[in-house]
PDB file of C-alpha atoms and ligand atoms in Angstrom:
ATOM      1  CA  MET A  22     -45.395 126.869 -18.644  1.00 86.00           C
ATOM      2  CA  LYS A  23     -45.114 128.998 -15.409  1.00 95.00           C
ATOM      3  CA  ALA A  24     -42.195 131.387 -14.871  1.00 97.00           C
ATOM      4  CA  PHE A  25     -42.110 130.284 -11.306  1.00 97.00           C
ATOM      5  CA  GLU A  26     -43.489 127.078  -9.694  1.00 96.00           C
ATOM      6  CA  CYS A  27     -42.385 126.029  -6.281  1.00 95.00           C
ATOM      7  CA  LYS A  28     -40.436 122.640  -6.285  1.00 95.00           C
ATOM      8  CA  MET A  29     -40.858 122.354  -2.461  1.00 95.00           C
ATOM      9  CA  CYS A  30     -37.139 121.998  -1.984  1.00 96.00           C
ATOM     10  CA  GLY A  31     -37.217 124.220   1.176  1.00 96.00           C
ATOM     11  CA  GLU A  32     -34.064 126.012   0.424  1.00 95.00           C
ATOM     12  CA  CYS A  33     -35.600 129.419   0.793  1.00 96.00           C
ATOM     13  CA  CYS A  34     -36.448 128.395   4.470  1.00 97.00           C
ATOM     14  CA  TRP A  35     -32.835 128.066   5.354  1.00 96.00           C
ATOM     15  CA  GLY A  36     -30.679 130.725   7.010  1.00 91.00           C
ATOM     16  CA  ARG A  37     -31.573 133.703   9.131  1.00 84.00           C
ATOM     17  CA  GLY A  38     -34.870 133.531  10.870  1.00 89.00           C
ATOM     18  CA  ILE A  39     -37.787 135.309   9.292  1.00 95.00           C
ATOM     19  CA  SER A  40     -38.762 138.505  11.114  1.00 96.00           C
ATOM     20  CA  VAL A  41     -42.453 138.471  12.065  1.00 97.00           C
ATOM     21  CA  SER A  42     -44.772 141.168  13.033  1.00 97.00           C
ATOM     22  CA  GLU A  43     -47.376 140.969  15.841  1.00 97.00           C
ATOM     23  CA  LYS A  44     -50.066 140.653  13.237  1.00 98.00           C
ATOM     24  CA  GLU A  45     -48.235 137.676  11.676  1.00 98.00           C
ATOM     25  CA  ILE A  46     -47.691 136.192  15.048  1.00 98.00           C
ATOM     26  CA  LYS A  47     -51.317 136.532  15.926  1.00 98.00           C
ATOM     27  CA  ARG A  48     -52.544 134.698  12.683  1.00 98.00           C
ATOM     28  CA  MET A  49     -50.039 131.979  13.055  1.00 98.00           C
ATOM     29  CA  ALA A  50     -50.960 131.450  16.713  1.00 98.00           C
ATOM     30  CA  GLU A  51     -54.651 131.317  15.786  1.00 98.00           C
ATOM     31  CA  PHE A  52     -54.026 128.875  13.082  1.00 98.00           C
ATOM     32  CA  LEU A  53     -52.040 126.569  15.519  1.00 98.00           C
ATOM     33  CA  GLY A  54     -54.786 127.139  18.143  1.00 98.00           C
ATOM     34  CA  ILE A  55     -52.415 128.447  20.788  1.00 98.00           C
ATOM     35  CA  GLU A  56     -51.943 131.692  22.738  1.00 98.00           C
ATOM     36  CA  GLU A  57     -49.657 134.348  21.144  1.00 98.00           C
ATOM     37  CA  GLU A  58     -47.447 134.329  24.154  1.00 98.00           C
ATOM     38  CA  LEU A  59     -46.971 130.607  23.870  1.00 98.00           C
ATOM     39  CA  PHE A  60     -46.258 131.018  20.129  1.00 98.00           C
ATOM     40  CA  LYS A  61     -43.592 133.572  20.884  1.00 98.00           C
ATOM     41  CA  THR A  62     -41.978 131.266  23.503  1.00 98.00           C
ATOM     42  CA  GLN A  63     -42.053 128.134  21.386  1.00 98.00           C
ATOM     43  CA  TYR A  64     -41.371 129.400  17.910  1.00 98.00           C
ATOM     44  CA  CYS A  65     -39.723 132.900  18.051  1.00 98.00           C
ATOM     45  CA  VAL A  66     -36.552 134.477  19.293  1.00 97.00           C
ATOM     46  CA  ILE A  67     -36.217 138.217  19.976  1.00 95.00           C
ATOM     47  CA  ASN A  68     -34.257 140.287  17.545  1.00 92.00           C
ATOM     48  CA  LYS A  69     -33.522 143.999  17.399  1.00 90.00           C
ATOM     49  CA  ASN A  70     -36.767 144.756  15.608  1.00 87.00           C
ATOM     50  CA  GLY A  71     -39.012 142.397  17.526  1.00 94.00           C
ATOM     51  CA  TYR A  72     -39.345 138.773  16.852  1.00 97.00           C
ATOM     52  CA  GLU A  73     -38.121 136.306  14.283  1.00 97.00           C
ATOM     53  CA  LEU A  74     -38.931 132.604  13.774  1.00 98.00           C
ATOM     54  CA  LYS A  75     -36.501 130.162  15.340  1.00 98.00           C
ATOM     55  CA  THR A  76     -34.360 128.025  13.130  1.00 97.00           C
ATOM     56  CA  LYS A  77     -33.550 124.465  13.834  1.00 96.00           C
ATOM     57  CA  GLU A  78     -29.901 123.185  14.310  1.00 95.00           C
ATOM     58  CA  SER A  79     -29.702 122.435  10.621  1.00 95.00           C
ATOM     59  CA  GLY A  80     -30.401 126.110   9.883  1.00 96.00           C
ATOM     60  CA  TYR A  81     -33.896 125.494   8.413  1.00 97.00           C
ATOM     61  CA  CYS A  82     -37.000 127.372   9.737  1.00 97.00           C
ATOM     62  CA  ILE A  83     -38.690 125.709  12.691  1.00 98.00           C
ATOM     63  CA  PHE A  84     -41.793 125.304  10.608  1.00 98.00           C
ATOM     64  CA  LEU A  85     -40.240 123.509   7.626  1.00 97.00           C
ATOM     65  CA  LYS A  86     -41.475 119.847   7.565  1.00 96.00           C
ATOM     66  CA  LYS A  87     -40.802 116.860   5.389  1.00 93.00           C
ATOM     67  CA  SER A  88     -43.593 115.183   3.452  1.00 92.00           C
ATOM     68  CA  LYS A  89     -44.014 112.731   0.762  1.00 91.00           C
ATOM     69  CA  LYS A  90     -44.310 115.575  -1.831  1.00 87.00           C
ATOM     70  CA  GLY A  91     -41.274 117.447  -0.505  1.00 91.00           C
ATOM     71  CA  ARG A  92     -40.675 120.008   2.161  1.00 95.00           C
ATOM     72  CA  ILE A  93     -43.720 121.854   3.379  1.00 96.00           C
ATOM     73  CA  CYS A  94     -44.351 124.794   5.607  1.00 97.00           C
ATOM     74  CA  ALA A  95     -46.385 123.846   8.673  1.00 97.00           C
ATOM     75  CA  VAL A  96     -48.121 127.181   8.674  1.00 98.00           C
ATOM     76  CA  HIS A  97     -48.413 127.532   4.924  1.00 96.00           C
ATOM     77  CA  PRO A  98     -51.855 129.103   4.748  1.00 97.00           C
ATOM     78  CA  VAL A  99     -50.904 131.880   7.167  1.00 98.00           C
ATOM     79  CA  LYS A 100     -47.163 132.050   6.730  1.00 97.00           C
ATOM     80  CA  PRO A 101     -45.366 135.399   6.987  1.00 97.00           C
ATOM     81  CA  ASP A 102     -45.935 137.913   4.209  1.00 95.00           C
ATOM     82  CA  LEU A 103     -42.284 137.623   3.239  1.00 94.00           C
ATOM     83  CA  CYS A 104     -42.629 133.917   2.666  1.00 96.00           C
ATOM     84  CA  LYS A 105     -45.822 134.387   0.729  1.00 94.00           C
ATOM     85  CA  LYS A 106     -44.125 136.920  -1.684  1.00 94.00           C
ATOM     86  CA  TRP A 107     -40.871 135.035  -2.359  1.00 95.00           C
ATOM     87  CA  PRO A 108     -39.478 135.064  -5.109  1.00 96.00           C
ATOM     88  CA  PHE A 109     -41.666 137.913  -6.293  1.00 96.00           C
ATOM     89  CA  PHE A 110     -39.844 140.542  -4.201  1.00 94.00           C
ATOM     90  CA  LYS A 111     -39.795 144.074  -5.540  1.00 93.00           C
ATOM     91  CA  SER A 112     -35.950 144.071  -5.831  1.00 95.00           C
ATOM     92  CA  ILE A 113     -36.247 140.909  -8.056  1.00 96.00           C
ATOM     93  CA  VAL A 114     -39.260 141.880 -10.308  1.00 95.00           C
ATOM     94  CA  SER A 115     -37.678 145.250 -10.918  1.00 94.00           C
ATOM     95  CA  ASP A 116     -34.100 144.139 -11.888  1.00 97.00           C
ATOM     96  CA  GLU A 117     -33.380 141.418 -14.436  1.00 97.00           C
ATOM     97  CA  GLU A 118     -29.855 140.871 -12.815  1.00 97.00           C
ATOM     98  CA  GLU A 119     -31.414 140.195  -9.504  1.00 97.00           C
ATOM     99  CA  TRP A 120     -33.817 137.784 -11.170  1.00 97.00           C
ATOM    100  CA  ARG A 121     -30.735 135.938 -12.612  1.00 96.00           C
ATOM    101  CA  ASN A 122     -29.186 135.840  -9.159  1.00 96.00           C
ATOM    102  CA  ALA A 123     -32.484 134.496  -7.585  1.00 96.00           C
ATOM    103  CA  MET A 124     -32.293 131.470  -9.898  1.00 95.00           C
ATOM    104  CA  ASP A 125     -29.336 130.274  -8.006  1.00 93.00           C
ATOM    105  CA  ALA A 126     -31.383 130.330  -4.816  1.00 93.00           C
ATOM    106  CA  CYS A 127     -34.627 129.038  -6.174  1.00 97.00           C
ATOM    107  CA  PRO A 128     -35.120 126.095  -8.478  1.00 96.00           C
ATOM    108  CA  GLY A 129     -38.699 126.996  -8.805  1.00 97.00           C
ATOM    109  CA  ILE A 130     -37.750 129.974 -11.258  1.00 97.00           C
ATOM    110  CA  ASN A 131     -38.141 128.514 -14.666  1.00 97.00           C
ATOM    111  CA  LEU A 132     -34.902 128.787 -16.686  1.00 93.00           C
ATOM    112  CA  ASN A 133     -36.828 128.439 -19.948  1.00 95.00           C
ATOM    113  CA  CYS A 134     -38.947 131.520 -19.258  1.00 96.00           C
ATOM    114  CA  SER A 135     -38.002 135.093 -19.781  1.00 97.00           C
ATOM    115  CA  PHE A 136     -37.674 137.878 -17.314  1.00 97.00           C
ATOM    116  CA  GLU A 137     -40.805 139.392 -18.956  1.00 97.00           C
ATOM    117  CA  ASP A 138     -42.679 136.198 -18.205  1.00 97.00           C
ATOM    118  CA  PHE A 139     -41.598 136.230 -14.551  1.00 97.00           C
ATOM    119  CA  VAL A 140     -42.755 139.900 -14.290  1.00 96.00           C
ATOM    120  CA  LYS A 141     -46.161 139.039 -15.830  1.00 96.00           C
ATOM    121  CA  GLN A 142     -46.688 136.287 -13.356  1.00 97.00           C
ATOM    122  CA  ALA A 143     -45.772 138.669 -10.508  1.00 95.00           C
ATOM    123  CA  LYS A 144     -48.319 141.108 -11.887  1.00 94.00           C
ATOM    124  CA  ASP A 145     -51.052 138.499 -12.093  1.00 94.00           C
ATOM    125  CA  GLU A 146     -50.297 136.883  -8.735  1.00 92.00           C
ATOM    126  CA  HIS A 147     -49.093 139.826  -6.681  1.00 88.00           C
ATOM    127  CA  PRO A 148     -50.741 143.046  -7.944  1.00 84.00           C
ATOM    128  CA  GLU A 149     -49.932 144.664  -4.604  1.00 82.00           C
ATOM    129  CA  LEU A 150     -46.327 145.036  -5.885  1.00 79.00           C
ATOM    130  CA  TYR A 151     -47.495 147.334  -8.538  1.00 78.00           C
ATOM    131  CA  SER A 152     -50.183 149.351  -6.806  1.00 75.00           C
TER     132      SER A 152
HETATM  133  S1  SF4 B  19     -36.390 127.770  -2.959  1.00 80.83           S
HETATM  134 FE1  SF4 B  19     -37.931 128.081  -4.528  1.00 80.83          FE
HETATM  135  S2  SF4 B  19     -38.582 126.010  -5.276  1.00 80.83           S
HETATM  136 FE2  SF4 B  19     -37.492 125.795  -3.262  1.00 80.83          FE
HETATM  137  S3  SF4 B  19     -39.053 125.773  -1.739  1.00 80.83           S
HETATM  138 FE3  SF4 B  19     -38.419 127.888  -1.963  1.00 80.83          FE
HETATM  139  S4  SF4 B  19     -39.817 128.896  -3.429  1.00 80.83           S
HETATM  140 FE4  SF4 B  19     -40.035 126.550  -3.595  1.00 80.83          FE
HETATM  141  S1  SF4 B  20     -42.611 130.205   7.788  1.00 80.83           S
HETATM  142 FE1  SF4 B  20     -42.844 128.549   6.354  1.00 80.83          FE
HETATM  143  S2  SF4 B  20     -42.297 129.379   4.295  1.00 80.83           S
HETATM  144 FE2  SF4 B  20     -41.566 130.807   5.867  1.00 80.83          FE
HETATM  145  S3  SF4 B  20     -39.410 130.200   6.284  1.00 80.83           S
HETATM  146 FE3  SF4 B  20     -40.665 129.034   7.818  1.00 80.83          FE
HETATM  147  S4  SF4 B  20     -41.066 127.057   6.770  1.00 80.83           S
HETATM  148 FE4  SF4 B  20     -40.378 128.478   5.215  1.00 80.83          FE
END
């Protein structure tokens, strides 16, 4: 039994656009086979720190797509680091209260597992959080 397993609901892809670095833009543009400038025009908006991914009218990220299995990310293999990490954020793995709060936002966090189980999975899958 995993402490976290994505249910492909897409709810973490709703809300404010994800800020993306030039490095992340480059890898997503390469994955899509387009120039970085075109990627920025088509998929990004400028924010005070640089760029963020556009959201659709519904509020979901521009890359969130429907599939038979659920909602999927069109750039999944190269998605932004923040998306790769969720829900194993430092703030969540270091604070049991934050972990409880995260359950409201993410049905992939297993209610039948303990905070310790969650931290163990974080250590196994995201050792960089602890280096
Ligand atoms: S909210 Fe959780 S379960 Fe839903 S898509 Fe995001 S990571 Fe997966
Ligand atoms: S890039 Fe992918 S994982 Fe990240 S918010 Fe957009 S659809 Fe979700």
